[in-house]
Coordinates of C-alpha atoms in Angstrom, one line a residue:
M116 CA 304.3 6.2 12.7
R117 CA 307.0 3.8 13.7
I118 CA 308.4 1.9 10.7
L119 CA 310.7 -1.0 10.6
L120 CA 312.8 -1.5 7.4
T121 CA 314.5 -4.7 6.3
N122 CA 315.6 -6.4 3.1
D123 CA 317.5 -9.4 1.7
D124 CA 320.1 -7.6 -0.3
G125 CA 322.0 -6.5 2.8
I126 CA 322.5 -3.5 4.9
D127 CA 324.6 -1.6 2.3
A128 CA 322.2 -2.2 -0.6
E129 CA 321.1 0.7 -2.8
G130 CA 317.5 -0.5 -2.5
L131 CA 317.6 -0.2 1.3
A132 CA 318.7 3.4 1.0
A133 CA 315.8 4.0 -1.5
L134 CA 313.4 2.4 1.0
E135 CA 314.6 4.7 3.8
R136 CA 313.8 7.7 1.6
I137 CA 310.4 6.3 0.8
A138 CA 309.6 5.7 4.4
R139 CA 310.6 9.2 5.4
T140 CA 308.1 10.6 2.9
L141 CA 305.1 8.7 4.2
S142 CA 302.4 10.5 6.1
D143 CA 301.2 9.1 9.5
G144 CA 298.0 7.4 8.6
L145 CA 297.6 4.8 11.3
G146 CA 295.5 6.8 13.8
S147 CA 298.2 8.2 16.1
S148 CA 297.6 11.1 18.3
S149 CA 297.6 14.6 16.7
A150 CA 300.8 15.4 18.4
K151 CA 302.5 12.4 16.9
R152 CA 300.8 13.0 13.5
D153 CA 302.7 16.2 12.9
S154 CA 306.1 14.6 13.8
P155 CA 308.5 12.8 11.4
N156 CA 308.2 9.1 11.0
E157 CA 310.4 7.1 13.4
I158 CA 312.5 4.9 11.1
W159 CA 314.2 1.7 12.4
I160 CA 316.5 -0.4 10.1
C161 CA 317.4 -4.0 10.8
A162 CA 318.9 -5.8 7.8
P163 CA 321.2 -8.7 7.0
Q164 CA 324.9 -8.0 7.3
E165 CA 325.4 -9.8 3.9
E166 CA 323.1 -10.6 1.0
Q167 CA 320.5 -13.2 1.8
S168 CA 318.7 -13.4 -1.6
G169 CA 316.7 -16.6 -2.1
K170 CA 316.7 -17.6 1.5
G171 CA 312.9 -17.4 1.7
R172 CA 311.6 -17.7 5.3
G173 CA 314.8 -19.3 6.6
I174 CA 315.6 -18.7 10.2
T175 CA 319.0 -19.3 11.9
L176 CA 318.8 -22.2 14.4
T177 CA 322.2 -23.9 14.4
E178 CA 324.5 -20.9 15.1
P179 CA 324.4 -17.7 17.1
L180 CA 323.3 -14.4 15.6
R181 CA 325.5 -11.3 15.9
V182 CA 324.0 -7.8 15.9
N183 CA 326.1 -4.8 14.9
R184 CA 324.8 -1.4 15.9
L185 CA 325.7 0.9 13.0
G186 CA 324.0 4.1 14.3
D187 CA 320.9 5.3 15.9
K188 CA 318.0 2.9 15.1
R189 CA 320.2 1.1 12.6
F190 CA 321.4 -2.6 13.0
A191 CA 323.0 -5.2 10.8
V192 CA 322.4 -8.9 11.7
T193 CA 324.4 -12.0 10.6
G194 CA 321.2 -13.7 9.6
T195 CA 318.2 -13.8 7.3
P196 CA 315.5 -11.2 6.8
T197 CA 313.2 -13.3 9.1
D198 CA 315.9 -13.2 11.8
C199 CA 316.1 -9.5 11.4
V200 CA 312.4 -8.8 11.9
V201 CA 312.2 -11.2 14.9
L202 CA 315.2 -9.6 16.6
A203 CA 314.0 -6.1 15.9
V204 CA 310.4 -6.6 17.1
N205 CA 311.3 -8.7 20.2
D206 CA 314.6 -7.3 21.3
L207 CA 316.0 -4.2 19.6
M208 CA 313.0 -1.9 19.4
P209 CA 311.4 -0.5 22.5
D210 CA 307.9 -0.7 21.0
K211 CA 306.3 -2.7 18.3
P212 CA 306.4 -1.0 14.9
D213 CA 303.2 0.2 13.1
L214 CA 304.5 -0.9 9.7
V215 CA 307.2 -3.2 8.2
L216 CA 308.6 -2.4 4.8
S217 CA 310.9 -5.0 3.2
G218 CA 313.1 -4.1 0.2
V219 CA 313.5 -2.4 -2.2
N220 CA 314.8 -5.5 -3.8
R221 CA 317.1 -5.3 -6.8
G222 CA 315.0 -7.4 -9.2
H223 CA 311.3 -8.2 -9.1
N224 CA 309.7 -10.8 -6.9
V225 CA 306.8 -12.2 -8.9
G226 CA 305.4 -15.7 -9.7
E227 CA 307.4 -18.4 -7.9
D228 CA 309.9 -15.8 -6.7
C229 CA 307.5 -15.1 -3.9
S230 CA 308.2 -18.5 -2.2
Y231 CA 312.0 -18.1 -2.5
S232 CA 312.2 -14.4 -1.7
G233 CA 313.8 -13.1 1.4
T234 CA 312.2 -9.7 0.7
V235 CA 308.7 -11.3 0.8
A236 CA 309.8 -13.3 3.9
G237 CA 310.6 -10.2 5.8
A238 CA 307.1 -8.9 5.2
L239 CA 305.6 -12.2 6.1
Q240 CA 307.4 -12.2 9.5
G241 CA 306.0 -8.8 10.2
M242 CA 302.5 -10.1 9.3
A243 CA 303.1 -13.0 11.7
F244 CA 303.5 -10.4 14.5
G245 CA 300.3 -8.8 13.5
I246 CA 301.9 -5.8 11.9
R247 CA 300.9 -4.5 8.5
S248 CA 303.7 -5.4 6.1
I249 CA 304.7 -4.6 2.5
A250 CA 307.3 -6.1 0.3
L251 CA 308.8 -3.8 -2.5
S252 CA 310.9 -4.8 -5.5
Q253 CA 312.3 -3.0 -8.5
S254 CA 312.5 -5.0 -11.7
L255 CA 315.6 -5.0 -13.9
E256 CA 316.0 -5.1 -17.7
R257 CA 318.7 -7.8 -17.1
F258 CA 320.0 -9.2 -13.9
H259 CA 323.7 -8.2 -14.2
D260 CA 325.9 -6.2 -11.9
E261 CA 326.4 -3.5 -14.6
V262 CA 322.6 -2.9 -14.9
T263 CA 321.4 0.1 -12.9
A264 CA 318.0 -0.3 -11.4
H265 CA 315.4 2.5 -11.8
W266 CA 315.2 3.3 -8.1
E267 CA 313.6 6.6 -9.0
T268 CA 310.5 4.6 -10.2
S269 CA 310.1 3.0 -6.8
E270 CA 310.7 6.2 -5.0
A271 CA 308.2 8.1 -7.2
Y272 CA 305.3 5.7 -6.9
A273 CA 305.7 3.7 -3.6
P274 CA 304.8 6.6 -1.2
P275 CA 301.3 7.3 -2.7
I276 CA 300.5 3.6 -3.2
I277 CA 301.5 2.8 0.4
S278 CA 299.6 5.7 1.8
R279 CA 296.4 4.5 0.0
L280 CA 297.0 1.0 1.2
L281 CA 297.4 2.2 4.8
G282 CA 294.1 4.1 4.5
Q283 CA 292.2 0.8 4.0
S284 CA 291.7 -2.2 6.3
W285 CA 293.3 -5.5 5.3
E286 CA 292.3 -9.0 5.9
P287 CA 294.3 -10.7 8.7
G288 CA 297.3 -12.7 7.5
V289 CA 297.8 -10.7 4.3
I290 CA 300.8 -8.8 3.0
M291 CA 301.1 -6.5 0.0
N292 CA 303.7 -7.3 -2.6
L293 CA 304.6 -4.3 -4.7
N294 CA 306.7 -4.7 -7.9
F295 CA 307.8 -1.8 -10.0
P296 CA 308.7 -2.2 -13.7
A297 CA 312.1 -1.8 -15.2
R298 CA 311.2 1.6 -16.6
P299 CA 311.8 5.3 -15.7
P300 CA 308.8 6.9 -13.9
Q301 CA 307.4 8.7 -16.9
A302 CA 307.2 5.4 -18.9
V303 CA 305.1 3.5 -16.3
T304 CA 301.6 3.0 -17.7
E305 CA 299.4 2.2 -14.7
V306 CA 299.0 0.4 -11.4
E307 CA 297.4 -3.0 -11.6
V308 CA 296.1 -5.2 -8.7
T309 CA 297.3 -8.7 -9.8
V310 CA 297.4 -12.3 -8.8
Q311 CA 300.5 -14.4 -8.5
G312 CA 301.5 -15.9 -11.8
F313 CA 303.6 -19.0 -12.6
R314 CA 306.3 -19.5 -15.2
Q315 CA 306.6 -22.5 -17.4
A316 CA 308.4 -25.5 -15.9
G317 CA 312.1 -25.7 -16.2
E318 CA 313.0 -22.0 -15.7
M319 CA 315.2 -22.8 -12.7
H320 CA 318.2 -24.9 -13.4
A321 CA 321.8 -25.6 -12.3
V322 CA 324.8 -24.5 -14.3
K323 CA 327.6 -27.0 -14.0
R324 CA 331.2 -25.8 -13.9
T325 CA 334.6 -27.2 -12.9
D326 CA 337.1 -25.7 -10.5
L327 CA 340.9 -25.5 -10.9
R328 CA 341.3 -28.8 -9.1
G329 CA 338.9 -30.6 -11.4
R330 CA 336.0 -30.8 -9.0
D331 CA 332.5 -30.0 -10.3
Y332 CA 330.3 -27.3 -8.7
Y333 CA 327.0 -25.7 -9.6
W334 CA 325.4 -22.3 -9.8
M335 CA 321.6 -22.1 -9.4
S336 CA 320.1 -19.9 -12.1
F337 CA 317.0 -18.9 -14.1
R338 CA 317.0 -19.3 -17.8
G339 CA 315.2 -16.1 -18.4
S340 CA 313.4 -17.3 -21.5
K341 CA 310.7 -15.1 -23.1
Q342 CA 307.3 -16.3 -22.1
D343 CA 303.7 -15.2 -22.7
H344 CA 302.3 -14.7 -19.2
A345 CA 298.6 -14.7 -18.4
P346 CA 296.8 -11.3 -18.2
G347 CA 296.1 -10.2 -14.7
T348 CA 299.2 -11.8 -13.2
D349 CA 302.2 -10.1 -11.6
L350 CA 304.5 -11.5 -14.3
R351 CA 302.4 -10.0 -17.1
A352 CA 302.3 -6.6 -15.3
M353 CA 306.1 -6.5 -15.4
D354 CA 306.1 -7.4 -19.1
D355 CA 303.6 -4.5 -19.7
G356 CA 305.4 -1.9 -17.7
K357 CA 302.8 -1.7 -15.0
I358 CA 303.2 -1.5 -11.2
S359 CA 302.0 -4.7 -9.7
V360 CA 300.2 -4.8 -6.3
T361 CA 299.5 -8.4 -5.2
P362 CA 297.9 -9.3 -1.8
L363 CA 299.7 -12.5 -0.6
H364 CA 299.0 -14.8 2.4
I365 CA 300.9 -17.7 3.9
D366 CA 298.1 -20.3 3.9
L367 CA 299.3 -22.9 1.4
T368 CA 296.2 -25.2 1.8
H369 CA 294.6 -26.1 -1.5
R370 CA 291.0 -26.1 -0.3
P371 CA 289.3 -27.9 -3.2
S372 CA 291.6 -30.9 -2.5
V373 CA 290.6 -30.8 1.2
H374 CA 286.9 -31.3 0.1
D375 CA 287.9 -34.2 -2.2
L376 CA 290.2 -35.9 0.2
K377 CA 287.6 -35.9 3.0
G378 CA 285.5 -38.3 1.0
L379 CA 288.5 -40.5 0.4
L380 CA 290.3 -40.5 3.8
G381 CA 287.9 -38.9 6.3
G382 CA 286.8 -41.0 9.3
A383 CA 288.4 -44.0 10.9
P384 CA 291.9 -44.8 9.5
P385 CA 292.0 -47.5 6.9
K386 CA 293.3 -50.9 8.0
G387 CA 297.0 -51.3 7.3
L388 CA 298.1 -47.7 7.8
A389 CA 299.0 -48.3 11.5
E390 CA 300.5 -51.8 10.9

């Protein structure tokens, strides 16, 4: 099985090293020939040179991209996770990968995080190429540099979960979003298939500060207030110490509104709109 790894924390991130170890333990379950089935997985890594957290599905259009070859099948790109997957699939790899794994992110990607997340974006770009793709994130007790993530939890549970997922067919246009709780492996209670949750309004805010020349600047941040999240959501799963598996897709259409709007705006354009 040929696997492409990417992330948004950067080429030197601990989570990417954990992801490589995860990828090397996966069995070949994609219907390869028997000769290939007994051989080790072929691992390719193409990740951002620097951290790209929160860049979502951003692509680099206004400046050139630089690619640094760091070793056999290992590349760092001066761009976003989406840039990395596009370059890897179209230019750097001799053949299309069978699987794209994005992560393991330092911090969970649940709720609204999914729309901001470069980790999820890397998987979405793999999906756009028709490749089965999975995003992986490791939750933290607190988001501070001194907090050590429980990478051992992701490494313990990701391989069997991914193997089971690969043994099933997926709907076209779907990625799997895996989030592991901020607990050691022995404290994880269960795996739950979840839906995307939503936090209360006002969680994201800007912190205003002043530099040494008296000029204001801002840091974007989350308040991190304690909330009671709905059962069955990815947010609640993290609260309860469960592994969350959420199938996501990129179709943003709100279909009930389409039905309602057809009665209001369908047919010939109203007079005045084109004047």
